[in-house]
Every structure is written in C-alpha cells, then in structure tokens.
mmCIF file of C-alpha atoms in Angstrom:
data_model
loop_
_atom_site.group_PDB
_atom_site.id
_atom_site.type_symbol
_atom_site.label_atom_id
_atom_site.label_comp_id
_atom_site.label_asym_id
_atom_site.label_seq_id
_atom_site.Cartn_x
_atom_site.Cartn_y
_atom_site.Cartn_z
ATOM 1 C CA MET I 177 -15.360 28.868 -6.687
ATOM 2 C CA GLU I 178 -16.462 26.132 -9.086
ATOM 3 C CA THR I 179 -15.043 25.119 -12.468
ATOM 4 C CA GLN I 180 -15.998 22.469 -14.986
ATOM 5 C CA SER I 181 -13.531 20.225 -16.831
ATOM 6 C CA LEU I 182 -14.273 17.625 -19.455
ATOM 7 C CA THR I 183 -15.200 14.862 -17.026
ATOM 8 C CA ILE I 184 -14.632 16.209 -13.501
ATOM 9 C CA HIS I 185 -16.573 18.743 -11.483
ATOM 10 C CA VAL I 186 -14.224 20.722 -9.192
ATOM 11 C CA LYS I 187 -15.111 22.767 -6.129
ATOM 12 C CA LYS I 188 -12.024 24.362 -4.604
ATOM 13 C CA ILE I 189 -11.465 24.981 -0.927
ATOM 14 C CA GLU I 190 -11.838 28.609 0.172
ATOM 15 C CA LYS I 191 -8.743 28.615 2.389
ATOM 16 C CA SER I 192 -6.020 25.975 2.565
ATOM 17 C CA LYS I 193 -5.273 24.362 5.927
ATOM 18 C CA ILE I 194 -1.681 23.557 4.934
ATOM 19 C CA GLU I 195 -0.256 26.161 7.349
ATOM 20 C CA GLN I 196 -1.763 24.217 10.254
ATOM 21 C CA VAL I 197 0.356 21.121 9.533
ATOM 22 C CA ASP I 198 3.812 20.502 11.000
ATOM 23 C CA PHE I 199 5.492 18.655 8.138
ATOM 24 C CA ASN I 200 8.493 17.841 10.318
ATOM 25 C CA ASN I 201 6.371 15.803 12.746
ATOM 26 C CA LEU I 202 3.840 13.824 10.757
ATOM 27 C CA ALA I 203 1.978 10.872 12.234
ATOM 28 C CA PHE I 204 1.037 8.570 9.365
ATOM 29 C CA GLY I 205 -2.545 9.044 8.210
ATOM 30 C CA LYS I 206 -3.452 11.847 10.615
ATOM 31 C CA ASN I 207 -3.281 14.946 8.376
ATOM 32 C CA TYR I 208 -5.267 15.173 5.148
ATOM 33 C CA SER I 209 -4.831 17.447 2.173
ATOM 34 C CA ASP I 210 -7.275 20.140 1.110
ATOM 35 C CA HIS I 211 -9.301 18.215 -1.477
ATOM 36 C CA MET I 212 -10.752 14.764 -2.096
ATOM 37 C CA MET I 213 -12.480 13.041 -4.984
ATOM 38 C CA TYR I 214 -15.659 11.006 -5.012
ATOM 39 C CA CYS I 215 -17.631 9.369 -7.792
ATOM 40 C CA ASP I 216 -20.936 7.533 -7.393
ATOM 41 C CA TYR I 217 -22.148 4.425 -9.184
ATOM 42 C CA ILE I 218 -25.893 4.829 -9.749
ATOM 43 C CA ASP I 219 -28.317 3.053 -12.108
ATOM 44 C CA GLY I 220 -25.596 0.865 -13.550
ATOM 45 C CA LYS I 221 -23.023 3.540 -14.431
ATOM 46 C CA TRP I 222 -20.377 5.742 -12.867
ATOM 47 C CA GLN I 223 -21.435 9.374 -12.648
ATOM 48 C CA THR I 224 -19.297 12.505 -13.085
ATOM 49 C CA PRO I 225 -16.361 12.531 -10.634
ATOM 50 C CA GLN I 226 -16.464 15.320 -8.051
ATOM 51 C CA ILE I 227 -13.467 16.995 -6.433
ATOM 52 C CA VAL I 228 -14.484 18.858 -3.291
ATOM 53 C CA PRO I 229 -12.886 20.158 -0.072
ATOM 54 C CA TYR I 230 -11.865 17.305 2.245
ATOM 55 C CA GLY I 231 -14.498 16.705 4.891
ATOM 56 C CA PRO I 232 -17.048 14.317 6.404
ATOM 57 C CA MET I 233 -19.813 12.635 4.440
ATOM 58 C CA GLU I 234 -23.179 11.398 5.633
ATOM 59 C CA PHE I 235 -24.392 7.801 5.162
ATOM 60 C CA SER I 236 -27.486 5.964 6.350
ATOM 61 C CA PRO I 237 -27.033 3.376 9.132
ATOM 62 C CA SER I 238 -28.331 0.773 6.667
ATOM 63 C CA THR I 239 -25.605 1.505 4.096
ATOM 64 C CA LYS I 240 -24.448 -1.911 2.943
ATOM 65 C CA VAL I 241 -20.727 -1.417 3.501
ATOM 66 C CA PHE I 242 -21.420 -1.354 7.246
ATOM 67 C CA HIS I 243 -23.154 -4.723 7.127
ATOM 68 C CA TYR I 244 -21.492 -6.831 4.446
ATOM 69 C CA GLY I 245 -18.063 -5.276 4.072
ATOM 70 C CA GLN I 246 -17.992 -4.535 0.349
ATOM 71 C CA ALA I 247 -14.935 -2.272 0.498
ATOM 72 C CA VAL I 248 -11.554 -2.333 -1.219
ATOM 73 C CA PHE I 249 -8.708 0.163 -1.280
ATOM 74 C CA GLU I 250 -5.287 0.983 -2.666
ATOM 75 C CA GLY I 251 -2.143 2.650 -1.365
ATOM 76 C CA MET I 252 -0.059 4.873 -3.643
ATOM 77 C CA LYS I 253 2.470 7.677 -3.309
ATOM 78 C CA ALA I 254 3.373 10.869 -5.132
ATOM 79 C CA PHE I 255 6.906 12.280 -4.874
ATOM 80 C CA LYS I 256 8.380 15.694 -5.638
ATOM 81 C CA ASP I 257 11.862 15.909 -7.155
ATOM 82 C CA ASP I 258 14.453 18.609 -6.546
ATOM 83 C CA ALA I 259 13.135 20.616 -9.508
ATOM 84 C CA GLY I 260 9.658 20.755 -7.951
ATOM 85 C CA ARG I 261 8.070 18.252 -10.343
ATOM 86 C CA VAL I 262 5.543 15.770 -8.975
ATOM 87 C CA HIS I 263 5.542 12.119 -10.031
ATOM 88 C CA LEU I 264 3.359 9.125 -9.241
ATOM 89 C CA PHE I 265 5.105 5.775 -8.843
ATOM 90 C CA ARG I 266 3.661 2.966 -10.982
ATOM 91 C CA PRO I 267 -0.004 4.111 -10.785
ATOM 92 C CA GLU I 268 -1.017 1.745 -13.574
ATOM 93 C CA GLU I 269 -0.365 -1.164 -11.208
ATOM 94 C CA ASN I 270 -2.608 0.342 -8.545
ATOM 95 C CA PHE I 271 -5.368 0.979 -11.067
ATOM 96 C CA LYS I 272 -5.281 -2.625 -12.255
ATOM 97 C CA ARG I 273 -5.176 -3.992 -8.730
ATOM 98 C CA ILE I 274 -8.097 -1.987 -7.351
ATOM 99 C CA ASN I 275 -10.272 -3.266 -10.175
ATOM 100 C CA LYS I 276 -9.014 -6.814 -9.574
ATOM 101 C CA SER I 277 -9.921 -6.415 -5.905
ATOM 102 C CA SER I 278 -13.279 -4.931 -6.851
ATOM 103 C CA GLU I 279 -14.108 -7.840 -9.125
ATOM 104 C CA ARG I 280 -13.508 -10.293 -6.270
ATOM 105 C CA LEU I 281 -15.958 -8.379 -4.071
ATOM 106 C CA ALA I 282 -18.592 -7.985 -6.828
ATOM 107 C CA ILE I 283 -17.924 -4.245 -7.176
ATOM 108 C CA PRO I 284 -18.139 -2.707 -10.677
ATOM 109 C CA GLU I 285 -14.893 -1.755 -12.423
ATOM 110 C CA PHE I 286 -13.871 1.899 -12.248
ATOM 111 C CA PRO I 287 -13.036 3.536 -15.620
ATOM 112 C CA LYS I 288 -9.366 4.143 -16.353
ATOM 113 C CA ASP I 289 -9.845 7.690 -17.673
ATOM 114 C CA TYR I 290 -11.825 8.655 -14.546
ATOM 115 C CA PHE I 291 -9.104 7.200 -12.324
ATOM 116 C CA PHE I 292 -6.172 8.979 -13.941
ATOM 117 C CA GLU I 293 -7.870 12.306 -14.642
ATOM 118 C CA SER I 294 -9.134 12.387 -11.057
ATOM 119 C CA LEU I 295 -5.667 11.642 -9.678
ATOM 120 C CA GLU I 296 -3.974 14.209 -11.859
ATOM 121 C CA THR I 297 -6.546 16.929 -11.143
ATOM 122 C CA LEU I 298 -6.345 16.253 -7.409
ATOM 123 C CA LEU I 299 -2.531 16.393 -7.391
ATOM 124 C CA LYS I 300 -2.436 19.592 -9.421
ATOM 125 C CA LEU I 301 -4.768 21.226 -6.902
ATOM 126 C CA ASP I 302 -2.833 19.958 -3.868
ATOM 127 C CA HIS I 303 0.714 19.918 -5.271
ATOM 128 C CA GLU I 304 1.968 22.072 -2.350
ATOM 129 C CA TRP I 305 1.136 19.153 -0.059
ATOM 130 C CA VAL I 306 3.766 17.041 -1.857
ATOM 131 C CA LYS I 307 6.952 18.038 -0.065
ATOM 132 C CA PRO I 308 10.412 17.485 -1.594
ATOM 133 C CA GLY I 309 13.218 15.842 0.329
ATOM 134 C CA GLN I 310 14.283 12.352 1.357
ATOM 135 C CA GLY I 311 11.482 10.409 3.024
ATOM 136 C CA ASN I 312 8.724 12.874 2.149
ATOM 137 C CA SER I 313 5.781 11.908 -0.024
ATOM 138 C CA LEU I 314 2.043 12.291 -0.450
ATOM 139 C CA TYR I 315 0.253 9.075 0.431
ATOM 140 C CA ILE I 316 -2.780 8.470 -1.798
ATOM 141 C CA ARG I 317 -5.690 6.285 -0.725
ATOM 142 C CA PRO I 318 -8.200 5.344 -3.465
ATOM 143 C CA PHE I 319 -11.062 3.227 -2.141
ATOM 144 C CA VAL I 320 -14.577 2.134 -2.997
ATOM 145 C CA ILE I 321 -17.479 1.260 -0.711
ATOM 146 C CA ALA I 322 -21.000 -0.133 -1.151
ATOM 147 C CA THR I 323 -23.545 2.673 -0.586
ATOM 148 C CA GLU I 324 -26.951 1.113 -1.249
ATOM 149 C CA GLU I 325 -29.296 1.391 1.732
ATOM 150 C CA GLY I 326 -30.652 -1.955 2.889
ATOM 151 C CA VAL I 327 -29.673 -4.939 4.996
ATOM 152 C CA ALA I 328 -30.550 -7.723 2.537
ATOM 153 C CA ALA I 329 -27.532 -10.022 2.104
ATOM 154 C CA ALA I 330 -26.797 -9.268 -1.544
ATOM 155 C CA PRO I 331 -24.308 -7.154 -3.490
ATOM 156 C CA SER I 332 -25.011 -3.446 -3.411
ATOM 157 C CA ASP I 333 -26.427 -1.719 -6.471
ATOM 158 C CA ALA I 334 -24.736 1.589 -5.568
ATOM 159 C CA TYR I 335 -21.097 2.425 -4.785
ATOM 160 C CA ARG I 336 -18.856 5.377 -4.059
ATOM 161 C CA PHE I 337 -15.269 5.557 -5.330
ATOM 162 C CA MET I 338 -13.106 8.020 -3.427
ATOM 163 C CA ILE I 339 -9.537 9.317 -3.320
ATOM 164 C CA ILE I 340 -8.088 11.036 -0.263
ATOM 165 C CA THR I 341 -4.464 12.066 0.266
ATOM 166 C CA CYS I 342 -2.201 12.761 3.225
ATOM 167 C CA PRO I 343 1.392 13.963 3.559
ATOM 168 C CA SER I 344 3.624 11.238 4.936
ATOM 169 C CA GLN I 345 7.086 10.271 6.062
ATOM 170 C CA ALA I 346 8.333 6.812 7.009
ATOM 171 C CA TYR I 347 5.610 4.402 8.204
ATOM 172 C CA TYR I 348 8.107 2.521 10.369
ATOM 173 C CA ASN I 349 10.716 4.849 11.810
ATOM 174 C CA LYS I 350 12.651 1.994 13.427
ATOM 175 C CA PRO I 351 13.409 -1.656 12.625
ATOM 176 C CA VAL I 352 10.727 -4.166 13.605
ATOM 177 C CA LYS I 353 10.581 -7.506 15.420
ATOM 178 C CA VAL I 354 8.176 -10.108 14.088
ATOM 179 C CA LEU I 355 6.364 -13.239 15.194
ATOM 180 C CA PHE I 356 5.855 -16.156 12.805
ATOM 181 C CA ALA I 357 2.185 -17.179 12.940
ATOM 182 C CA GLU I 358 1.384 -20.618 14.358
ATOM 183 C CA LYS I 359 -2.397 -20.495 14.848
ATOM 184 C CA TYR I 360 -4.086 -17.577 13.128
ATOM 185 C CA SER I 361 -4.227 -17.059 9.356
ATOM 186 C CA ARG I 362 -4.487 -14.002 7.164
ATOM 187 C CA SER I 363 -6.139 -15.769 4.231
ATOM 188 C CA ALA I 364 -6.972 -19.138 2.727
ATOM 189 C CA ASP I 365 -7.074 -20.808 -0.684
ATOM 190 C CA GLY I 366 -9.970 -19.509 -2.745
ATOM 191 C CA GLY I 367 -10.410 -16.510 -0.462
ATOM 192 C CA VAL I 368 -9.736 -12.809 -0.848
ATOM 193 C CA GLY I 369 -6.097 -12.681 0.300
ATOM 194 C CA TYR I 370 -4.901 -11.344 -3.057
ATOM 195 C CA ALA I 371 -7.411 -8.471 -2.924
ATOM 196 C CA LYS I 372 -6.935 -5.299 -0.891
ATOM 197 C CA ALA I 373 -10.232 -5.924 0.835
ATOM 198 C CA ALA I 374 -10.826 -3.904 3.990
ATOM 199 C CA GLY I 375 -11.808 -7.028 5.911
ATOM 200 C CA ASN I 376 -8.402 -8.622 5.344
ATOM 201 C CA TYR I 377 -6.888 -5.977 7.576
ATOM 202 C CA GLY I 378 -9.649 -5.869 10.168
ATOM 203 C CA ALA I 379 -9.386 -9.636 10.699
ATOM 204 C CA GLN I 380 -5.662 -9.522 11.443
ATOM 205 C CA PHE I 381 -5.766 -6.795 14.084
ATOM 206 C CA TYR I 382 -6.589 -9.209 16.924
ATOM 207 C CA PRO I 383 -3.695 -11.667 16.386
ATOM 208 C CA THR I 384 -1.389 -8.708 15.718
ATOM 209 C CA ASN I 385 -2.410 -7.206 19.055
ATOM 210 C CA ILE I 386 -1.496 -10.517 20.702
ATOM 211 C CA ALA I 387 1.929 -10.333 19.040
ATOM 212 C CA LYS I 388 2.372 -6.728 20.209
ATOM 213 C CA SER I 389 1.541 -7.732 23.777
ATOM 214 C CA LYS I 390 4.540 -10.084 23.557
ATOM 215 C CA GLY I 391 6.849 -7.319 22.357
ATOM 216 C CA TYR I 392 6.586 -7.853 18.585
ATOM 217 C CA ASP I 393 5.614 -5.270 15.977
ATOM 218 C CA GLN I 394 4.133 -7.462 13.256
ATOM 219 C CA VAL I 395 3.090 -11.004 12.412
ATOM 220 C CA ILE I 396 4.487 -12.854 9.417
ATOM 221 C CA TRP I 397 1.571 -14.987 8.340
ATOM 222 C CA THR I 398 1.874 -18.644 7.468
ATOM 223 C CA ASP I 399 -0.312 -20.740 5.175
ATOM 224 C CA ALA I 400 -3.714 -21.592 6.613
ATOM 225 C CA LYS I 401 -3.474 -25.339 5.945
ATOM 226 C CA THR I 402 -0.190 -26.297 7.612
ATOM 227 C CA HIS I 403 1.405 -23.116 9.019
ATOM 228 C CA GLN I 404 4.668 -24.406 7.537
ATOM 229 C CA TYR I 405 5.173 -21.721 4.869
ATOM 230 C CA LEU I 406 5.790 -18.003 5.390
ATOM 231 C CA GLU I 407 3.723 -15.738 3.165
ATOM 232 C CA GLU I 408 3.471 -12.042 4.047
ATOM 233 C CA ALA I 409 3.268 -9.664 7.002
ATOM 234 C CA GLY I 410 0.313 -7.587 8.074
ATOM 235 C CA THR I 411 1.241 -4.493 6.072
ATOM 236 C CA MET I 412 4.092 -5.785 3.918
ATOM 237 C CA ASN I 413 5.367 -8.459 1.588
ATOM 238 C CA ILE I 414 8.451 -10.176 3.050
ATOM 239 C CA PHE I 415 11.964 -10.887 1.733
ATOM 240 C CA PHE I 416 14.588 -13.139 3.308
ATOM 241 C CA ARG I 417 18.311 -12.933 2.531
ATOM 242 C CA ILE I 418 20.082 -16.269 2.798
ATOM 243 C CA GLY I 419 23.743 -15.822 1.937
ATOM 244 C CA ASP I 420 23.742 -13.474 -1.050
ATOM 245 C CA LYS I 421 20.331 -14.571 -2.377
ATOM 246 C CA LEU I 422 16.945 -12.941 -1.787
ATOM 247 C CA LEU I 423 14.002 -15.248 -1.226
ATOM 248 C CA THR I 424 10.315 -14.287 -1.312
ATOM 249 C CA ALA I 425 7.066 -16.212 -1.591
ATOM 250 C CA PRO I 426 5.228 -16.283 -4.935
ATOM 251 C CA THR I 427 1.944 -14.429 -5.224
ATOM 252 C CA SER I 428 -1.227 -16.502 -5.130
ATOM 253 C CA ASP I 429 -4.878 -16.096 -4.206
ATOM 254 C CA ARG I 430 -3.619 -15.781 -0.606
ATOM 255 C CA ILE I 431 -0.839 -13.226 -1.096
ATOM 256 C CA LEU I 432 -1.107 -9.615 -2.221
ATOM 257 C CA ASP I 433 0.688 -8.756 -5.447
ATOM 258 C CA GLY I 434 2.594 -5.854 -3.924
ATOM 259 C CA VAL I 435 3.793 -3.051 -6.194
ATOM 260 C CA THR I 436 6.865 -2.418 -4.026
ATOM 261 C CA ARG I 437 7.511 -6.187 -3.906
ATOM 262 C CA LYS I 438 7.616 -6.531 -7.690
ATOM 263 C CA SER I 439 9.704 -3.354 -7.957
ATOM 264 C CA VAL I 440 12.286 -4.737 -5.502
ATOM 265 C CA ILE I 441 12.454 -8.024 -7.411
ATOM 266 C CA GLN I 442 13.159 -6.129 -10.638
ATOM 267 C CA LEU I 443 15.687 -3.773 -9.025
ATOM 268 C CA ALA I 444 17.544 -6.684 -7.446
ATOM 269 C CA LYS I 445 17.815 -8.411 -10.810
ATOM 270 C CA ASP I 446 18.852 -5.142 -12.484
ATOM 271 C CA ASN I 447 21.708 -4.898 -9.981
ATOM 272 C CA GLY I 448 22.956 -8.479 -10.169
ATOM 273 C CA ILE I 449 21.341 -9.798 -6.983
ATOM 274 C CA GLU I 450 19.871 -13.276 -7.277
ATOM 275 C CA VAL I 451 16.183 -13.571 -6.381
ATOM 276 C CA GLU I 452 14.402 -16.852 -5.705
ATOM 277 C CA VAL I 453 10.599 -16.663 -5.878
ATOM 278 C CA ALA I 454 9.446 -19.887 -4.243
ATOM 279 C CA PRO I 455 7.519 -21.179 -1.213
ATOM 280 C CA VAL I 456 9.382 -20.215 1.960
ATOM 281 C CA GLU I 457 9.415 -22.933 4.630
ATOM 282 C CA VAL I 458 9.512 -21.818 8.257
ATOM 283 C CA GLU I 459 12.086 -24.528 9.002
ATOM 284 C CA ARG I 460 14.319 -23.374 6.163
ATOM 285 C CA ILE I 461 14.473 -19.893 7.649
ATOM 286 C CA LYS I 462 15.028 -21.167 11.192
ATOM 287 C CA ASN I 463 17.748 -23.560 10.059
ATOM 288 C CA ALA I 464 19.439 -20.799 8.070
ATOM 289 C CA ALA I 465 19.351 -18.577 11.158
ATOM 290 C CA LYS I 466 20.865 -21.332 13.317
ATOM 291 C CA ALA I 467 23.621 -21.879 10.743
ATOM 292 C CA GLY I 468 24.403 -18.161 10.498
ATOM 293 C CA GLU I 469 23.258 -18.070 6.854
ATOM 294 C CA LEU I 470 20.172 -15.877 7.379
ATOM 295 C CA LYS I 471 21.545 -12.389 6.886
ATOM 296 C CA GLU I 472 18.429 -10.225 6.620
ATOM 297 C CA ILE I 473 14.651 -10.102 6.665
ATOM 298 C CA PHE I 474 12.857 -7.017 5.385
ATOM 299 C CA GLY I 475 9.343 -5.999 4.447
ATOM 300 C CA THR I 476 8.214 -4.050 1.398
ATOM 301 C CA GLY I 477 5.089 -1.963 0.915
ATOM 302 C CA THR I 478 3.874 1.411 -0.319
ATOM 303 C CA ALA I 479 3.542 2.879 3.177
ATOM 304 C CA ALA I 480 6.476 0.999 4.684
ATOM 305 C CA THR I 481 8.767 1.299 1.623
ATOM 306 C CA ILE I 482 11.503 -0.985 3.055
ATOM 307 C CA ALA I 483 11.253 -2.022 6.710
ATOM 308 C CA LYS I 484 14.149 -3.912 8.307
ATOM 309 C CA VAL I 485 13.446 -6.809 10.657
ATOM 310 C CA THR I 486 15.865 -7.198 13.560
ATOM 311 C CA GLY I 487 14.601 -10.507 14.914
ATOM 312 C CA PHE I 488 11.818 -13.083 14.955
ATOM 313 C CA GLU I 489 10.249 -15.748 17.146
ATOM 314 C CA HIS I 490 8.558 -19.030 16.324
ATOM 315 C CA ALA I 491 7.422 -21.836 18.627
ATOM 316 C CA GLY I 492 9.404 -20.406 21.502
ATOM 317 C CA ASP I 493 12.612 -20.083 19.483
ATOM 318 C CA GLU I 494 13.959 -16.535 19.291
ATOM 319 C CA PHE I 495 16.451 -15.282 16.733
ATOM 320 C CA THR I 496 18.336 -12.011 16.365
ATOM 321 C CA LEU I 497 19.584 -11.096 12.914
ATOM 322 C CA PRO I 498 23.205 -10.037 12.435
ATOM 323 C CA LYS I 499 24.290 -6.531 11.510
ATOM 324 C CA MET I 500 25.588 -6.584 7.963
ATOM 325 C CA GLU I 501 28.223 -4.287 6.506
ATOM 326 C CA VAL I 502 26.304 -4.273 3.218
ATOM 327 C CA GLU I 503 22.552 -4.544 3.780
ATOM 328 C CA TYR I 504 20.355 -5.480 0.831
ATOM 329 C CA SER I 505 17.467 -3.693 2.538
ATOM 330 C CA GLU I 506 19.381 -0.409 2.423
ATOM 331 C CA LEU I 507 20.517 -1.026 -1.148
ATOM 332 C CA MET I 508 16.945 -1.745 -2.276
ATOM 333 C CA LYS I 509 15.655 1.319 -0.475
ATOM 334 C CA LYS I 510 18.257 3.507 -2.151
ATOM 335 C CA TYR I 511 17.628 2.049 -5.612
ATOM 336 C CA LEU I 512 13.885 2.495 -5.148
ATOM 337 C CA GLN I 513 13.943 6.007 -3.745
ATOM 338 C CA ASP I 514 16.458 7.256 -6.292
ATOM 339 C CA ILE I 515 13.854 6.429 -8.931
ATOM 340 C CA GLN I 516 10.891 7.734 -6.942
ATOM 341 C CA TYR I 517 12.589 11.100 -6.355
ATOM 342 C CA ASN I 518 13.727 11.204 -10.002
ATOM 343 C CA ARG I 519 17.437 11.238 -9.087
ATOM 344 C CA VAL I 520 18.461 8.565 -11.596
ATOM 345 C CA GLU I 521 17.317 7.413 -15.000
ATOM 346 C CA ASP I 522 13.957 5.656 -14.826
ATOM 347 C CA LYS I 523 14.938 2.703 -17.001
ATOM 348 C CA ASN I 524 11.754 0.763 -16.264
ATOM 349 C CA ASN I 525 9.412 3.689 -17.017
ATOM 350 C CA TRP I 526 7.778 3.558 -13.578
ATOM 351 C CA LEU I 527 7.283 7.303 -13.032
ATOM 352 C CA HIS I 528 4.086 9.042 -14.108
ATOM 353 C CA PRO I 529 4.682 12.824 -14.210
ATOM 354 C CA ILE I 530 1.969 15.237 -13.138
ATOM 355 C CA GLU I 531 2.154 18.195 -15.469
ATOM 356 C CA LYS I 532 1.228 21.548 -13.925
#
C-alpha cells in the first residue's frame, strides 16, 4: 500500500510486528518500530523523503562513512499522555543541533520542513508504539551518513538522512558509580566535542571499558589540557549539588549542549533552586565531598533522563555520596517528566503535539 503526501513518499508495512514485543521488558535500543524514514542528498539537493518499513539497507564497501566517519546523530523522545495524545519534547532544539553537528562535519543542512513533516508522519504511523505510563517513551534517532562511494580523503558528495524509532524505558535502571578521568579525553579545544558526531562515542568506549573493569559504570571526562576540570560523562551532562546549589560546566566546543541539561537548568531556576554555570574543578568537588558539602551528583540526557550517581573515584580517592531526604535529582526528574507526560502546564512551551 503506497500513498503520496505533499513532500513525503510513504510505503506502509503489511503487518505490524508490535505484538512480538514485550513492552514490560525492553532492553534499550533492541526493538524497533514498524517504519523508518530516509532521504538522500544527490546532485546538491535533498530528494523526496521516503517512509518505508523498518529493515536493512545495502551499501557499498567503499561508502565514505565507513572510511572517514562523516556521521552525526540526535536523540529525541516522544511521550503519550493519559488522554492518548503524543507529544515530542523540544524537537526544535534537536533540529538545530543536528544541523550544527552536520556543519562541523561538512555535511549539508537538512531542511526544517522535511525534518518536522517526516517526524510527524512517522509518529502518526507508529503512534501505537508510543506507550503511556511513567517511564515509557518512544526513543527517536535521527542521523545522517556519507554515502558517496570512493576512498579519496575528501567530503562526500552524497548523504542519507534517516530516522528510526524504538520503544524505551529507563536507560539506567539503577544509580551509577563514576570514575573521574585522569589520562584519556573525550574532546579538545577546536575539536568536535560539541557535535553529536559518531566518532565522539566510538573513541570513548575503550577508556569506559577500563573504568567498567574497575567496577565503575561511566567516566566523567576532564579537560584535555590539564585534567583539572570536570566536563561531561560519556552519555550525559553532569550536575553537582554543593549545599543547596547546583553546579554544572558551561557548554563550549568540547561539551555537548544537552537538551535535558538546559531544561534542568531552567526548571531549577523556575523552582527557586540556585544554579551556577561555571568551570567545575576536580579539587573543588573532592574537597566538598571531604567536608560533607557535596550532596549529589547526577547526569542528564535524553536516554538517561536523570541518572543518580552514588559515588566516584579519582587518583585513588574513593567517595560515597550521602542519601538525602530531599534529592534534587528526584525533584528535577519529577518536574521534567510532569511536563513530558503533559501532567502540568507547559509554561515554557516545550511540547510539540502530534495531531492524529
């Protein structure tokens, strides 16, 4: 069955595979919805977006993404409220950021109308995959790869923009322990740290595996020059609570401008919690922990939402965080999810409804 819309060609799946999925036991990123979108960049322009049944695609071994890593991606979520309405959370920020990432990797900008019409068409088709209820969401992965065939070291002249989706629950189902980086770096000045480039994540797997072998779940990266300042974790931006103040590093060309991060900053301010956005010295955090002033560390991200940190280690010093009667991490998670599930007034106009 094929239909034609104004800008998108749609081919629907013959039979949904939704009945094969156990929505009560979801492993993150293992089950994919019925449809996906792709759009090719050929001869200097983006072609008509295609929505087709989710499935494999064929690429030549010489496809440039395999050789020179021109690939960027985004992470987004759709939520369903108690009335059965589906909403995206701050998609405008993801649209702007994927094009910012693309620019840094010499990938052509994707048109805004293609992005939003594709998203909305995809979510209307697969709205049953967006389950209501606390913790449930549909994770959305837009990405773009270089598709020109050839191994010459030069930017590709062809690209494919895609969107795939998968039902999800919590990325971290338990609190995490972290290691402060002393040797390895995630990014450097003038690099691609602020972009969601695929290579940023591939390069951090090895040092993260070292941390895991020592009993830690994640690395909090430090600056590449001195390793004296804490910046972000492998899959999250990081917040520290010293006393009753939240502290987080400023964004830069090394640190990802996280959508959840900026939402938490705004929600904290909206609720009378002081936020300091400033460089975060390793020694400041260690000294605060020794003095009993470090109350919480938590990570923020689209997949993670809010992830509590129970302890950290640096230079052989280990610290366990106290259990707080009132946890800012839980408050921020509640404030955030109440908006995402449309349970409270959306005063900041962050929700983007998907009309059936």
